[in-house]
Amino acid sequence: MSLRLALIGHPVQHSLSPPLHRAAFSYFGLKGSYELIDVTTQELESTWKELIAKSFSGWNVTVPHKEAVYLLLSQNSASCSQQESCLSPEAKLVKAVNTVRLDSHGKLYGHNTDLPGFYASLQKQRLALGQAQQHNLARAVILGAGGAARACLGALIRAGYQQVIVLARDKQKASWLCTDLAQSWSAATGSAAQIELSGASLSSADLPEQASLVVNCTPVGLKHDDLVLSGFDTIISAMTTAPLFIDTVYSRGHQPTLLCRRAQQLGVANCDGRAMLVEQAVLAFEFWCGQLPPVELFEKALAEAIETKTSDIDGITT
């Protein structure tokens, strides 16, 4: 049997996912391919049908389609039996899908590996900062209100943060995300999330003080002119209040991402999206194939891929 996998999104050519999954194919002695398919919002529905028609084994989903794919699979849920669900608990919680599996009977299943992937990378980063930071769960700031932000917010609730503030260009969208995820958490667990959630505008001067973590879930860094984006000063100001900054964007080369470079200049410990990329990719491969690759295997494959890249263009983690 040969596995045919893919990443769909826009853009996708920056992605370093293919060498990770090729390493897993080799490790488990499997035949397979992993393709990059650039899909605009207008092309999503037709590409979706094409992936099914061509019997792809599964596909990853990146910006800007994670929430749209969740809705597609929700509509498809009638094809699943009462004993199973087309959507994993993680996907239902954050209402976003980044991993899809198509089984031999033509049934589609959606999962969100961003949530557990970000959670795992966050725990490693906090441990690396030392025991004092390990217990500092008072306040976190998330920049952005899209699919990646939903997954990271779910992970922060799971991690036990006492307060999370979501900053986005659209304050209403940020506030709605907080309300919606709190409701999803209660529905999934049967109890209210023990956390204070609030949304605010990126242009707001009312920044949180003494945040212990700032997470970038915006596309800032994808383009070299992002320095002039509205709200950039707010992002930088938010980072200065925290001992740890995590970017969900990653660089294809050795250069840190735009925001990680600014964090370094401010003396703030930082981590780009490569750690999350590895953690979520390991879980995605398990979702497709039922076999869990070692994290070290993907870390090595990623390091080797970066060594062969000559471009330092940044990209969003899958």
PDB file of C-alpha atoms in Angstrom:
ATOM      1  CA  MET A   1       0.000   0.000   0.000  1.00  0.00           C
ATOM      2  CA  SER A   2       1.228   3.484  -0.888  1.00  0.00           C
ATOM      3  CA  LEU A   3       0.183   6.542   1.113  1.00  0.00           C
ATOM      4  CA  ARG A   4      -0.554   9.758  -0.733  1.00  0.00           C
ATOM      5  CA  LEU A   5      -0.487  12.747   1.607  1.00  0.00           C
ATOM      6  CA  ALA A   6      -0.538  16.492   1.076  1.00  0.00           C
ATOM      7  CA  LEU A   7      -0.595  19.942   2.625  1.00  0.00           C
ATOM      8  CA  ILE A   8      -3.264  22.356   1.398  1.00  0.00           C
ATOM      9  CA  GLY A   9      -3.254  26.065   2.119  1.00  0.00           C
ATOM     10  CA  HIS A  10      -2.189  29.427   0.755  1.00  0.00           C
ATOM     11  CA  PRO A  11       0.739  29.853   0.642  1.00  0.00           C
ATOM     12  CA  VAL A  12       2.388  26.436   1.086  1.00  0.00           C
ATOM     13  CA  GLN A  13       5.636  26.467  -0.909  1.00  0.00           C
ATOM     14  CA  HIS A  14       7.558  27.593   2.198  1.00  0.00           C
ATOM     15  CA  SER A  15       6.565  24.445   4.101  1.00  0.00           C
ATOM     16  CA  LEU A  16       9.157  22.111   5.595  1.00  0.00           C
ATOM     17  CA  SER A  17       6.603  19.360   6.254  1.00  0.00           C
ATOM     18  CA  PRO A  18       7.501  17.087   3.287  1.00  0.00           C
ATOM     19  CA  PRO A  19      10.959  16.010   4.549  1.00  0.00           C
ATOM     20  CA  LEU A  20       9.492  15.202   7.972  1.00  0.00           C
ATOM     21  CA  HIS A  21       6.933  12.783   6.598  1.00  0.00           C
ATOM     22  CA  ARG A  22       9.369  11.317   4.097  1.00  0.00           C
ATOM     23  CA  ALA A  23      11.589  10.479   7.070  1.00  0.00           C
ATOM     24  CA  ALA A  24       8.645   8.688   8.695  1.00  0.00           C
ATOM     25  CA  PHE A  25       7.962   6.697   5.529  1.00  0.00           C
ATOM     26  CA  SER A  26      11.573   5.514   5.549  1.00  0.00           C
ATOM     27  CA  TYR A  27      11.592   4.826   9.305  1.00  0.00           C
ATOM     28  CA  PHE A  28       8.523   2.568   9.136  1.00  0.00           C
ATOM     29  CA  GLY A  29       9.376   1.037   5.751  1.00  0.00           C
ATOM     30  CA  LEU A  30       6.317   2.547   4.075  1.00  0.00           C
ATOM     31  CA  LYS A  31       5.806   3.789   0.524  1.00  0.00           C
ATOM     32  CA  GLY A  32       4.301   7.209   0.179  1.00  0.00           C
ATOM     33  CA  SER A  33       4.434  10.800  -0.984  1.00  0.00           C
ATOM     34  CA  TYR A  34       3.716  14.189   0.575  1.00  0.00           C
ATOM     35  CA  GLU A  35       2.701  16.979  -1.800  1.00  0.00           C
ATOM     36  CA  LEU A  36       2.312  20.733  -1.420  1.00  0.00           C
ATOM     37  CA  ILE A  37      -0.928  22.002  -2.971  1.00  0.00           C
ATOM     38  CA  ASP A  38      -1.541  25.754  -3.029  1.00  0.00           C
ATOM     39  CA  VAL A  39      -5.269  26.340  -2.594  1.00  0.00           C
ATOM     40  CA  THR A  40      -6.972  29.711  -2.395  1.00  0.00           C
ATOM     41  CA  THR A  41     -10.233  30.196  -0.522  1.00  0.00           C
ATOM     42  CA  GLN A  42     -12.127  30.152  -3.818  1.00  0.00           C
ATOM     43  CA  GLU A  43     -10.504  26.843  -4.809  1.00  0.00           C
ATOM     44  CA  LEU A  44     -11.027  24.985  -1.527  1.00  0.00           C
ATOM     45  CA  GLU A  45     -14.287  23.225  -2.401  1.00  0.00           C
ATOM     46  CA  SER A  46     -13.121  22.021  -5.827  1.00  0.00           C
ATOM     47  CA  THR A  47      -9.720  20.921  -4.469  1.00  0.00           C
ATOM     48  CA  TRP A  48     -11.457  19.074  -1.633  1.00  0.00           C
ATOM     49  CA  LYS A  49     -13.480  17.049  -4.144  1.00  0.00           C
ATOM     50  CA  GLU A  50     -10.357  16.401  -6.212  1.00  0.00           C
ATOM     51  CA  LEU A  51      -8.421  15.058  -3.208  1.00  0.00           C
ATOM     52  CA  ILE A  52     -11.238  12.622  -2.500  1.00  0.00           C
ATOM     53  CA  ALA A  53     -11.579  11.604  -6.148  1.00  0.00           C
ATOM     54  CA  LYS A  54      -7.844  10.908  -6.382  1.00  0.00           C
ATOM     55  CA  SER A  55      -7.989   8.800  -3.190  1.00  0.00           C
ATOM     56  CA  PHE A  56      -5.481  10.763  -1.143  1.00  0.00           C
ATOM     57  CA  SER A  57      -4.837   9.006   2.176  1.00  0.00           C
ATOM     58  CA  GLY A  58      -4.945  12.274   4.072  1.00  0.00           C
ATOM     59  CA  TRP A  59      -3.865  15.885   4.106  1.00  0.00           C
ATOM     60  CA  ASN A  60      -2.710  18.626   6.397  1.00  0.00           C
ATOM     61  CA  VAL A  61      -4.487  21.987   6.368  1.00  0.00           C
ATOM     62  CA  THR A  62      -2.810  25.330   6.964  1.00  0.00           C
ATOM     63  CA  VAL A  63      -3.866  28.984   6.732  1.00  0.00           C
ATOM     64  CA  PRO A  64      -6.393  30.159   5.783  1.00  0.00           C
ATOM     65  CA  HIS A  65      -8.513  26.970   5.667  1.00  0.00           C
ATOM     66  CA  LYS A  66      -8.504  25.369   9.142  1.00  0.00           C
ATOM     67  CA  GLU A  67     -11.864  26.731  10.245  1.00  0.00           C
ATOM     68  CA  ALA A  68     -13.459  26.221   6.816  1.00  0.00           C
ATOM     69  CA  VAL A  69     -12.358  22.572   6.776  1.00  0.00           C
ATOM     70  CA  TYR A  70     -13.911  22.097  10.220  1.00  0.00           C
ATOM     71  CA  LEU A  71     -17.226  23.300   8.789  1.00  0.00           C
ATOM     72  CA  LEU A  72     -16.878  20.997   5.760  1.00  0.00           C
ATOM     73  CA  LEU A  73     -16.341  17.978   8.008  1.00  0.00           C
ATOM     74  CA  SER A  74     -19.166  19.019  10.326  1.00  0.00           C
ATOM     75  CA  GLN A  75     -21.493  18.948   7.325  1.00  0.00           C
ATOM     76  CA  ASN A  76     -20.046  15.547   6.390  1.00  0.00           C
ATOM     77  CA  SER A  77     -20.716  14.078   9.852  1.00  0.00           C
ATOM     78  CA  ALA A  78     -23.845  12.245   8.654  1.00  0.00           C
ATOM     79  CA  SER A  79     -21.573   9.748   6.898  1.00  0.00           C
ATOM     80  CA  CYS A  80     -20.144   8.607  10.242  1.00  0.00           C
ATOM     81  CA  SER A  81     -21.941   6.077  12.408  1.00  0.00           C
ATOM     82  CA  GLN A  82     -23.450   6.891  15.791  1.00  0.00           C
ATOM     83  CA  GLN A  83     -20.619   5.002  17.491  1.00  0.00           C
ATOM     84  CA  GLU A  84     -17.922   7.234  16.009  1.00  0.00           C
ATOM     85  CA  SER A  85     -17.311  10.852  15.168  1.00  0.00           C
ATOM     86  CA  CYS A  86     -15.886  12.426  12.050  1.00  0.00           C
ATOM     87  CA  LEU A  87     -14.184  14.978  14.282  1.00  0.00           C
ATOM     88  CA  SER A  88     -11.723  14.387  17.121  1.00  0.00           C
ATOM     89  CA  PRO A  89     -12.333  15.939  20.559  1.00  0.00           C
ATOM     90  CA  GLU A  90      -9.510  18.432  19.873  1.00  0.00           C
ATOM     91  CA  ALA A  91     -11.084  19.509  16.581  1.00  0.00           C
ATOM     92  CA  LYS A  92     -14.482  19.903  18.210  1.00  0.00           C
ATOM     93  CA  LEU A  93     -12.984  21.935  21.047  1.00  0.00           C
ATOM     94  CA  VAL A  94     -11.251  24.517  18.882  1.00  0.00           C
ATOM     95  CA  LYS A  95     -13.546  24.228  15.832  1.00  0.00           C
ATOM     96  CA  ALA A  96     -10.572  24.048  13.499  1.00  0.00           C
ATOM     97  CA  VAL A  97      -9.003  21.127  11.605  1.00  0.00           C
ATOM     98  CA  ASN A  98      -5.393  20.832  10.468  1.00  0.00           C
ATOM     99  CA  THR A  99      -5.292  17.075   9.695  1.00  0.00           C
ATOM    100  CA  VAL A 100      -7.724  15.042   7.584  1.00  0.00           C
ATOM    101  CA  ARG A 101      -7.815  11.267   7.003  1.00  0.00           C
ATOM    102  CA  LEU A 102      -9.694   9.482   4.233  1.00  0.00           C
ATOM    103  CA  ASP A 103     -10.271   5.806   5.016  1.00  0.00           C
ATOM    104  CA  SER A 104     -10.713   2.880   2.619  1.00  0.00           C
ATOM    105  CA  HIS A 105     -14.503   3.243   2.790  1.00  0.00           C
ATOM    106  CA  GLY A 106     -14.389   6.869   1.689  1.00  0.00           C
ATOM    107  CA  LYS A 107     -15.111   8.326   5.121  1.00  0.00           C
ATOM    108  CA  LEU A 108     -13.383  11.527   6.158  1.00  0.00           C
ATOM    109  CA  TYR A 109     -12.084  12.218   9.658  1.00  0.00           C
ATOM    110  CA  GLY A 110     -10.735  15.506  11.000  1.00  0.00           C
ATOM    111  CA  HIS A 111      -8.273  16.134  13.815  1.00  0.00           C
ATOM    112  CA  ASN A 112      -6.479  19.135  15.288  1.00  0.00           C
ATOM    113  CA  THR A 113      -2.877  18.284  16.128  1.00  0.00           C
ATOM    114  CA  ASP A 114      -1.988  21.965  16.600  1.00  0.00           C
ATOM    115  CA  LEU A 115      -3.490  21.944  20.099  1.00  0.00           C
ATOM    116  CA  PRO A 116      -1.515  18.994  21.531  1.00  0.00           C
ATOM    117  CA  GLY A 117       1.481  19.967  19.388  1.00  0.00           C
ATOM    118  CA  PHE A 118       1.590  23.484  20.790  1.00  0.00           C
ATOM    119  CA  TYR A 119       0.962  22.161  24.302  1.00  0.00           C
ATOM    120  CA  ALA A 120       3.946  19.806  24.062  1.00  0.00           C
ATOM    121  CA  SER A 121       6.273  22.476  22.674  1.00  0.00           C
ATOM    122  CA  LEU A 122       5.104  24.975  25.302  1.00  0.00           C
ATOM    123  CA  GLN A 123       5.848  22.569  28.136  1.00  0.00           C
ATOM    124  CA  LYS A 124       9.363  22.000  26.793  1.00  0.00           C
ATOM    125  CA  GLN A 125      10.012  25.733  26.498  1.00  0.00           C
ATOM    126  CA  ARG A 126       8.786  26.449  30.013  1.00  0.00           C
ATOM    127  CA  LEU A 127      10.939  23.663  31.403  1.00  0.00           C
ATOM    128  CA  ALA A 128      13.928  25.091  29.551  1.00  0.00           C
ATOM    129  CA  LEU A 129      13.376  28.434  31.263  1.00  0.00           C
ATOM    130  CA  GLY A 130      13.700  26.866  34.680  1.00  0.00           C
ATOM    131  CA  GLN A 131      11.620  26.005  37.706  1.00  0.00           C
ATOM    132  CA  ALA A 132      10.509  29.573  38.444  1.00  0.00           C
ATOM    133  CA  GLN A 133       8.934  30.029  35.018  1.00  0.00           C
ATOM    134  CA  GLN A 134       7.446  26.556  35.161  1.00  0.00           C
ATOM    135  CA  HIS A 135       5.006  27.714  37.843  1.00  0.00           C
ATOM    136  CA  ASN A 136       4.267  31.137  36.340  1.00  0.00           C
ATOM    137  CA  LEU A 137       0.860  30.555  34.782  1.00  0.00           C
ATOM    138  CA  ALA A 138      -0.728  33.861  35.671  1.00  0.00           C
ATOM    139  CA  ARG A 139      -1.290  35.616  32.345  1.00  0.00           C
ATOM    140  CA  ALA A 140      -0.693  34.933  28.650  1.00  0.00           C
ATOM    141  CA  VAL A 141      -1.303  36.998  25.530  1.00  0.00           C
ATOM    142  CA  ILE A 142      -2.288  35.546  22.139  1.00  0.00           C
ATOM    143  CA  LEU A 143      -1.828  37.676  19.028  1.00  0.00           C
ATOM    144  CA  GLY A 144      -4.428  36.837  16.384  1.00  0.00           C
ATOM    145  CA  ALA A 145      -7.856  35.174  16.357  1.00  0.00           C
ATOM    146  CA  GLY A 146      -7.702  32.581  13.552  1.00  0.00           C
ATOM    147  CA  GLY A 147      -7.400  28.795  13.510  1.00  0.00           C
ATOM    148  CA  ALA A 148      -3.909  28.720  15.042  1.00  0.00           C
ATOM    149  CA  ALA A 149      -5.030  31.065  17.821  1.00  0.00           C
ATOM    150  CA  ARG A 150      -7.958  28.771  18.629  1.00  0.00           C
ATOM    151  CA  ALA A 151      -5.618  25.791  19.040  1.00  0.00           C
ATOM    152  CA  CYS A 152      -3.117  27.727  21.144  1.00  0.00           C
ATOM    153  CA  LEU A 153      -5.869  29.123  23.353  1.00  0.00           C
ATOM    154  CA  GLY A 154      -7.184  25.609  23.955  1.00  0.00           C
ATOM    155  CA  ALA A 155      -3.669  24.483  24.895  1.00  0.00           C
ATOM    156  CA  LEU A 156      -3.248  27.378  27.342  1.00  0.00           C
ATOM    157  CA  ILE A 157      -6.543  26.494  29.042  1.00  0.00           C
ATOM    158  CA  ARG A 158      -5.338  22.904  29.310  1.00  0.00           C
ATOM    159  CA  ALA A 159      -1.981  24.072  30.672  1.00  0.00           C
ATOM    160  CA  GLY A 160      -3.702  25.901  33.513  1.00  0.00           C
ATOM    161  CA  TYR A 161      -3.130  29.566  32.719  1.00  0.00           C
ATOM    162  CA  GLN A 162      -5.260  31.819  34.906  1.00  0.00           C
ATOM    163  CA  GLN A 163      -5.851  34.529  32.326  1.00  0.00           C
ATOM    164  CA  VAL A 164      -5.480  34.796  28.547  1.00  0.00           C
ATOM    165  CA  ILE A 165      -5.948  37.990  26.554  1.00  0.00           C
ATOM    166  CA  VAL A 166      -6.481  37.677  22.802  1.00  0.00           C
ATOM    167  CA  LEU A 167      -5.313  40.676  20.768  1.00  0.00           C
ATOM    168  CA  ALA A 168      -6.517  40.943  17.158  1.00  0.00           C
ATOM    169  CA  ARG A 169      -7.168  43.623  14.593  1.00  0.00           C
ATOM    170  CA  ASP A 170     -10.883  42.935  15.017  1.00  0.00           C
ATOM    171  CA  LYS A 171     -11.723  43.239  18.725  1.00  0.00           C
ATOM    172  CA  GLN A 172     -15.161  41.698  18.144  1.00  0.00           C
ATOM    173  CA  LYS A 173     -13.590  38.592  16.587  1.00  0.00           C
ATOM    174  CA  ALA A 174     -11.110  38.319  19.475  1.00  0.00           C
ATOM    175  CA  SER A 175     -13.904  38.591  22.054  1.00  0.00           C
ATOM    176  CA  TRP A 176     -16.064  36.081  20.163  1.00  0.00           C
ATOM    177  CA  LEU A 177     -13.178  33.595  20.067  1.00  0.00           C
ATOM    178  CA  CYS A 178     -12.850  33.760  23.856  1.00  0.00           C
ATOM    179  CA  THR A 179     -16.577  33.287  24.409  1.00  0.00           C
ATOM    180  CA  ASP A 180     -16.865  30.488  21.852  1.00  0.00           C
ATOM    181  CA  LEU A 181     -13.893  28.511  23.135  1.00  0.00           C
ATOM    182  CA  ALA A 182     -15.060  28.820  26.740  1.00  0.00           C
ATOM    183  CA  GLN A 183     -18.407  27.359  25.687  1.00  0.00           C
ATOM    184  CA  SER A 184     -16.707  24.577  23.710  1.00  0.00           C
ATOM    185  CA  TRP A 185     -14.533  23.717  26.703  1.00  0.00           C
ATOM    186  CA  SER A 186     -17.589  23.467  28.980  1.00  0.00           C
ATOM    187  CA  ALA A 187     -19.410  21.289  26.445  1.00  0.00           C
ATOM    188  CA  ALA A 188     -16.398  19.013  26.003  1.00  0.00           C
ATOM    189  CA  THR A 189     -15.443  18.620  29.659  1.00  0.00           C
ATOM    190  CA  GLY A 190     -18.711  19.161  31.495  1.00  0.00           C
ATOM    191  CA  SER A 191     -17.201  21.958  33.591  1.00  0.00           C
ATOM    192  CA  ALA A 192     -16.379  25.599  33.060  1.00  0.00           C
ATOM    193  CA  ALA A 193     -12.828  26.535  32.131  1.00  0.00           C
ATOM    194  CA  GLN A 194     -11.045  27.895  35.194  1.00  0.00           C
ATOM    195  CA  ILE A 195      -9.630  30.851  33.317  1.00  0.00           C
ATOM    196  CA  GLU A 196     -10.351  34.494  32.601  1.00  0.00           C
ATOM    197  CA  LEU A 197     -10.608  35.146  28.858  1.00  0.00           C
ATOM    198  CA  SER A 198     -10.894  38.516  27.158  1.00  0.00           C
ATOM    199  CA  GLY A 199     -10.430  40.036  23.721  1.00  0.00           C
ATOM    200  CA  ALA A 200      -8.919  43.369  22.732  1.00  0.00           C
ATOM    201  CA  SER A 201      -7.816  45.240  19.629  1.00  0.00           C
ATOM    202  CA  LEU A 202      -4.195  45.177  18.467  1.00  0.00           C
ATOM    203  CA  SER A 203      -4.419  48.954  18.213  1.00  0.00           C
ATOM    204  CA  SER A 204      -5.446  49.288  21.856  1.00  0.00           C
ATOM    205  CA  ALA A 205      -3.070  51.127  24.168  1.00  0.00           C
ATOM    206  CA  ASP A 206      -4.437  49.150  27.115  1.00  0.00           C
ATOM    207  CA  LEU A 207      -1.800  46.413  27.186  1.00  0.00           C
ATOM    208  CA  PRO A 208      -1.654  43.719  29.872  1.00  0.00           C
ATOM    209  CA  GLU A 209       1.087  44.044  32.445  1.00  0.00           C
ATOM    210  CA  GLN A 210       3.429  41.279  33.592  1.00  0.00           C
ATOM    211  CA  ALA A 211       2.345  38.664  31.076  1.00  0.00           C
ATOM    212  CA  SER A 212       4.289  35.422  31.483  1.00  0.00           C
ATOM    213  CA  LEU A 213       3.869  34.388  27.829  1.00  0.00           C
ATOM    214  CA  VAL A 214       3.156  36.009  24.455  1.00  0.00           C
ATOM    215  CA  VAL A 215       2.200  33.806  21.476  1.00  0.00           C
ATOM    216  CA  ASN A 216       2.093  35.097  17.912  1.00  0.00           C
ATOM    217  CA  CYS A 217      -0.666  33.435  15.874  1.00  0.00           C
ATOM    218  CA  THR A 218      -0.751  36.112  13.164  1.00  0.00           C
ATOM    219  CA  PRO A 219       0.987  35.885   9.747  1.00  0.00           C
ATOM    220  CA  VAL A 220       3.386  38.700  10.722  1.00  0.00           C
ATOM    221  CA  GLY A 221       6.738  37.693   9.244  1.00  0.00           C
ATOM    222  CA  LEU A 222       5.416  36.056   6.080  1.00  0.00           C
ATOM    223  CA  LYS A 223       6.230  39.193   4.119  1.00  0.00           C
ATOM    224  CA  HIS A 224       9.270  41.418   4.427  1.00  0.00           C
ATOM    225  CA  ASP A 225       7.140  44.565   4.634  1.00  0.00           C
ATOM    226  CA  ASP A 226       5.328  43.412   7.766  1.00  0.00           C
ATOM    227  CA  LEU A 227       7.193  46.009   9.844  1.00  0.00           C
ATOM    228  CA  VAL A 228       4.682  48.579   8.632  1.00  0.00           C
ATOM    229  CA  LEU A 229       1.626  46.528   9.546  1.00  0.00           C
ATOM    230  CA  SER A 230      -0.902  48.193  11.790  1.00  0.00           C
ATOM    231  CA  GLY A 231      -0.532  46.936  15.340  1.00  0.00           C
ATOM    232  CA  PHE A 232       3.139  45.957  15.040  1.00  0.00           C
ATOM    233  CA  ASP A 233       4.139  48.402  17.793  1.00  0.00           C
ATOM    234  CA  THR A 234       1.513  46.831  20.032  1.00  0.00           C
ATOM    235  CA  ILE A 235       2.971  43.383  19.353  1.00  0.00           C
ATOM    236  CA  ILE A 236       6.451  44.554  20.297  1.00  0.00           C
ATOM    237  CA  SER A 237       5.152  46.283  23.432  1.00  0.00           C
ATOM    238  CA  ALA A 238       3.314  43.132  24.477  1.00  0.00           C
ATOM    239  CA  MET A 239       6.504  41.086  24.127  1.00  0.00           C
ATOM    240  CA  THR A 240       8.441  43.352  26.496  1.00  0.00           C
ATOM    241  CA  THR A 241       6.153  42.337  29.380  1.00  0.00           C
ATOM    242  CA  ALA A 242       6.899  38.615  29.106  1.00  0.00           C
ATOM    243  CA  PRO A 243       9.909  36.376  29.789  1.00  0.00           C
ATOM    244  CA  LEU A 244       8.847  34.019  26.962  1.00  0.00           C
ATOM    245  CA  PHE A 245       7.706  34.672  23.389  1.00  0.00           C
ATOM    246  CA  ILE A 246       6.547  31.865  21.064  1.00  0.00           C
ATOM    247  CA  ASP A 247       6.040  32.418  17.345  1.00  0.00           C
ATOM    248  CA  THR A 248       3.852  30.002  15.357  1.00  0.00           C
ATOM    249  CA  VAL A 249       5.666  31.277  12.272  1.00  0.00           C
ATOM    250  CA  TYR A 250       8.935  29.551  11.397  1.00  0.00           C
ATOM    251  CA  SER A 251      11.861  30.343   9.152  1.00  0.00           C
ATOM    252  CA  ARG A 252      13.050  28.076   6.356  1.00  0.00           C
ATOM    253  CA  GLY A 253      16.659  28.980   7.059  1.00  0.00           C
ATOM    254  CA  HIS A 254      18.921  29.709   9.993  1.00  0.00           C
ATOM    255  CA  GLN A 255      17.660  33.252  10.519  1.00  0.00           C
ATOM    256  CA  PRO A 256      15.089  33.651  13.321  1.00  0.00           C
ATOM    257  CA  THR A 257      11.657  34.955  12.336  1.00  0.00           C
ATOM    258  CA  LEU A 258      11.002  38.679  12.273  1.00  0.00           C
ATOM    259  CA  LEU A 259       9.329  38.711  15.683  1.00  0.00           C
ATOM    260  CA  CYS A 260      11.846  36.321  17.235  1.00  0.00           C
ATOM    261  CA  ARG A 261      14.614  38.678  16.130  1.00  0.00           C
ATOM    262  CA  ARG A 262      12.842  41.537  17.866  1.00  0.00           C
ATOM    263  CA  ALA A 263      12.367  39.393  20.981  1.00  0.00           C
ATOM    264  CA  GLN A 264      16.106  38.668  21.014  1.00  0.00           C
ATOM    265  CA  GLN A 265      16.846  42.378  20.784  1.00  0.00           C
ATOM    266  CA  LEU A 266      14.592  42.916  23.797  1.00  0.00           C
ATOM    267  CA  GLY A 267      16.312  40.138  25.759  1.00  0.00           C
ATOM    268  CA  VAL A 268      13.182  37.948  25.731  1.00  0.00           C
ATOM    269  CA  ALA A 269      13.542  34.153  25.534  1.00  0.00           C
ATOM    270  CA  ASN A 270      11.895  32.981  22.323  1.00  0.00           C
ATOM    271  CA  CYS A 271      10.997  29.993  20.188  1.00  0.00           C
ATOM    272  CA  ASP A 272       9.722  29.926  16.616  1.00  0.00           C
ATOM    273  CA  GLY A 273       7.175  27.581  15.079  1.00  0.00           C
ATOM    274  CA  ARG A 274       9.590  24.764  14.254  1.00  0.00           C
ATOM    275  CA  ALA A 275       9.053  23.104  17.642  1.00  0.00           C
ATOM    276  CA  MET A 276       5.286  23.157  17.161  1.00  0.00           C
ATOM    277  CA  LEU A 277       5.731  22.010  13.543  1.00  0.00           C
ATOM    278  CA  VAL A 278       7.567  18.889  14.699  1.00  0.00           C
ATOM    279  CA  GLU A 279       5.208  18.052  17.570  1.00  0.00           C
ATOM    280  CA  GLN A 280       2.026  18.417  15.506  1.00  0.00           C
ATOM    281  CA  ALA A 281       3.523  16.571  12.512  1.00  0.00           C
ATOM    282  CA  VAL A 282       4.361  13.522  14.641  1.00  0.00           C
ATOM    283  CA  LEU A 283       0.737  13.370  15.787  1.00  0.00           C
ATOM    284  CA  ALA A 284      -0.578  13.922  12.261  1.00  0.00           C
ATOM    285  CA  PHE A 285       1.413  10.967  10.935  1.00  0.00           C
ATOM    286  CA  GLU A 286       0.049   8.800  13.743  1.00  0.00           C
ATOM    287  CA  PHE A 287      -3.497   9.911  12.856  1.00  0.00           C
ATOM    288  CA  TRP A 288      -2.959   8.831   9.252  1.00  0.00           C
ATOM    289  CA  CYS A 289      -0.956   5.644   9.738  1.00  0.00           C
ATOM    290  CA  GLY A 290      -1.517   4.465  13.317  1.00  0.00           C
ATOM    291  CA  GLN A 291       2.237   4.602  14.003  1.00  0.00           C
ATOM    292  CA  LEU A 292       3.886   7.321  16.107  1.00  0.00           C
ATOM    293  CA  PRO A 293       7.281   8.477  14.792  1.00  0.00           C
ATOM    294  CA  PRO A 294       9.926   9.499  17.357  1.00  0.00           C
ATOM    295  CA  VAL A 295      10.069  13.260  17.856  1.00  0.00           C
ATOM    296  CA  GLU A 296      13.853  13.027  17.461  1.00  0.00           C
ATOM    297  CA  LEU A 297      13.383  11.594  13.952  1.00  0.00           C
ATOM    298  CA  PHE A 298      11.427  14.642  12.841  1.00  0.00           C
ATOM    299  CA  GLU A 299      13.794  17.048  14.609  1.00  0.00           C
ATOM    300  CA  LYS A 300      16.731  15.532  12.721  1.00  0.00           C
ATOM    301  CA  ALA A 301      14.858  15.637   9.398  1.00  0.00           C
ATOM    302  CA  LEU A 302      13.943  19.266   9.980  1.00  0.00           C
ATOM    303  CA  ALA A 303      17.530  20.223  10.821  1.00  0.00           C
ATOM    304  CA  GLU A 304      18.792  18.505   7.675  1.00  0.00           C
ATOM    305  CA  ALA A 305      16.132  20.222   5.553  1.00  0.00           C
ATOM    306  CA  ILE A 306      17.100  23.635   6.917  1.00  0.00           C
ATOM    307  CA  GLU A 307      20.745  22.956   6.087  1.00  0.00           C
ATOM    308  CA  THR A 308      19.810  22.482   2.425  1.00  0.00           C
ATOM    309  CA  LYS A 309      17.677  25.626   2.201  1.00  0.00           C
ATOM    310  CA  THR A 310      19.162  28.818   0.851  1.00  0.00           C
ATOM    311  CA  SER A 311      16.096  30.986   1.465  1.00  0.00           C
ATOM    312  CA  ASP A 312      15.203  32.522   4.799  1.00  0.00           C
ATOM    313  CA  ILE A 313      11.609  33.345   3.880  1.00  0.00           C
ATOM    314  CA  ASP A 314       9.358  32.772   6.856  1.00  0.00           C
ATOM    315  CA  GLY A 315       6.372  30.462   6.818  1.00  0.00           C
ATOM    316  CA  ILE A 316       3.393  29.474   8.925  1.00  0.00           C
ATOM    317  CA  THR A 317       3.535  26.160  10.726  1.00  0.00           C
ATOM    318  CA  THR A 318       1.131  23.562   9.379  1.00  0.00           C
TER     319      THR A 318
END
